[in-house]
Phi, psi and omega in degrees: 000080189277340184256007179220153175212157182223148179203164180280120188254329186230148175239123180250155182297330185275311184202162178274141179242130179265122180242144176259128182238133179245115178291143181227170175070204186289339178292321177295318180296322178295318178298320181294320179293322180295323186268326185255349179063052175256159182274158181283144176280170179299317180296324178295319178297323178295321178296319178295322179296320179296319178297321179293324178294320179297319178294326177293322178296324180294328181269010183297127179260113182274145177265126180286126179278112187297334184265013187299314184287346180264001183289148178267116182299332181286339181254034185296333184291333181266015182258159179275104185294326178296318179292325179299321180272003179081019180250035184296333180278321182281314179054235187291348178276351181291138178277169179295326178293322178293322177295318180295318179294321179295319179295320180298317180294320180292324178294317180297332184266325190242011181297138183302323181295320181291319180290327178292322178294332179278000177096007180277142180281129185249138177288157183277145174061230183266018182273358180270150183293346178298336176301324179296322178294317180298314180295322179297318179292320178300323182286313186279338179280339177269119183303320182291315180293322178295320177299319179295320179291320178298332180295331181245033181313117184293341181268356181285136181270108181270002185294150179241124180298142177276169181294326182289337182284342187244027181290319185259322185236071185297309186292323179293332182275314189269332183300312179297329181292316179293321178295324179292321182277351180293340180296340182273358187283136173287333180268140177273179181055055179291128181293149179274162179293327179082199181219192184293340180274359180295144180281170180297319180296321179294316179294319180295320178294322180298309183288329175296319179297313185283331175287339175247037186297130179252104185262136175270359184294126178226161193238036179292337181295335183270008179303133181284332182238146175254124185292341178294337180277357182292145181271341181212174182293321180296319179294322178296319178295320179297318179296318178299321179295315179297319180294320178298319180296317179295319179295319180298319180295317180291325177295320178295318177297322179295317179292326175295323178295315178298319180295321177297319177301313182292320179297314179297319179294317181296319182288336181259351186294117180293337179291323178298317178298320179295316180296321179295319178295321177295318178296319179295319179296322178296315179295321178297322179296317178296317179296321180295322179296318178295317180297321180295319179295318179293324179296318179294327179292323182268355184298320181294318179296323181295321179294327179290325181278344187298320182295317180295318179296323179296318179294317179296324180294317180296319180294319180294321179296323179294316179295317180296323179294318178296317179295323180293319178296321179294319179295318179297321179294316179294321179294321179296317178296320180295319178296320179297319180293320178298316180296321180294317178297317180298321181293317181292321178297316179295324179294319179295316179298318182295318181297314180294324179292320179297329178267014178057035179055037171060029180203149175263350179273133184295318181297316178294326179296318179296318179295319179293327178297319178295320180293323179295319177296325177295321177298318181297325181281328189263330186281147175278175183298316182297317180296319178296319180296317179296318181294319179294321177297321179292320180290330181289325187257015182232175177274179182295316181294316178295321178296319179299318179298319181294319180294316180297322179296317180293322179296318180298319179295319180293317179297322178296320178296319179296318180297317179298318180297321179294318180296318179297319179295318179296322179297317178297322180291320178296321179296320179293324179293318179297318180296321180293319179294324178293323181292334181257012183291338182284342181274158181292126178076359184291329183271358183276147184291152176254119177281169179296325177296320178294321177298316179298319180294322178296314181296318179297319180294322179298322180280332177288327181240084186289176179300138184107345178293137181295128183050055189302311188285331173294321179295318180296318180296317178296321179297318180292318179296332180281325187253352182286143179264353182280337181083002180276129180273127181252141176259170179299325180292321177299316182296318181295315181297318180293323178297321177294320179296320180296329179290335182271003183297145176290146179304323179294323178292326175299317179297321179296316179297318179298317182293319179297317180297321181289321177296321179298320178296319181295324178292316183293329185253003176065036181276142180290125182296149176253175183297142183293340183283351181293138181287152180303321180296327178289322179293326182291336184274354182282136178257124185263324187239342182288142176292318177254120183300144177276129177280167179298322180294319178295320179298318180294319179296320178296316182295321179294321179294320178299325179285322183290321184247094180291180189294335182272009180280130176295140181051050187297313187287331175296319180291323179294317179296326178291336180278346181245098181299137177086359181239136180273174178298320181295318180298317181294318179294321180293319179297321182292320183282321185281337186246048182296325182287323179297313178293325178300316181296319179294314180295330179297312179292325177293321181297326182296342179262358180261125178274130179292000000 
């Protein structure tokens, strides 16, 4: 009878009674192992583990939360429930038994009835801090609520190391971060970051796992509204919709954080760089092998061509050397001629200066100085040498006569060149007018007012305007006083003709337009010798004269902002510092001829 035993258990005063007792449960199994020497089963080991956990719970040392009595019961949701129960060190690793034991200990110590019996004043209803202990236990004892609270653990470090922090110690910086975030993974057996000895497959598996990271972290604990408080079904649905939207946004931010962590780690990982270099070296080796094979294949052909190339190179070098010598010789002769011309010009200037430019009057001296400079620019070396020889061997009066004679010849030559250019321009204008005689209004003359109107229209409607030349033609037909109807073809042909004008003819048109303005506005004429650019800078009606820079800014602004621009004059005034909208409008109205001349020269550079 190996599984039962009997012994005398009780002694009574009258007689002894023999009882049979059969051990059961784990006590019987322990007795059996001791006596029969059998090993423990898996369930037995689990029972022993449970017993050890129970003994561990009994020895659980709780941490007193120093701020417990100062907590606001109404703000229980924003409090650290683990710290409230004294489990601040264990946190999410605490078991349910440990949570239950911690709650029991906190109740025994902080229950309102016990504190009231000790003479402590207790708040009414839910105003006592004991409410925080109750709420903390309700949250952590429920697996779903605890999971929601663990998702927003206030002690969890969400920071992501930057690239600059891991330049020298990559593994020391990123390994703890990945281990910390591994707690959120739905999949177990999260791969480790490894070290420099990790293989390519291990590194690839690590980054593949984290780039496809499946997180269980959810943010329902942060819901602003509780659907249980809804008064009707519609309000409950609305609250659920708002909560889903908030969770989705926080989940997206969390996944962006994880992605940023993985991206920073991948970009700083020295193993990735090593693998890329190995791959690059491998490709380079393959490429080098192919190149070497091709080189050997072409080596024979190259040797055959080498002799021919050498002969061609020697012939080319010989030709280049001859050309270089010829160029050096021509350059040397040219430099000698330049030096000689410069010397003769300086000699002429010095001689005329020593004789005070053959005049005692300052104005005549200045005019003669200009003529002498014209001689220096127009005369050839031989003419300068002859003139200097004549001035060296003659008196002042004879020298003056020689210089005046030479000046007269140069002026005559300039006049002839100008007449020839004007003749060519007139011939070109006649040919252009004949070519456009078949169009309506093409053979009709263009007055100066029409030319001015054409130039103004071209600048008002710059290149890029939709149906530009039709718009310009309509603008001219609307504002012209001659009554002649112009077509787009007429306008284009005239614009081309204006572009072909001789520079001297441009100056004449400019001068006529300016003289017309002076007549209409009663301006006192200035000296004819004043340059057009100097005349354009004179201010006739403005209290503060317009500088050349301001004039250029105004003209550029007029071109930038055409007439159809909203708030055109405000934008133009903003482009001219120191000038108001009124000043710009007054300058534009009072100076039509000045602007006309500028637009005329600008128009000549615009291709229709």
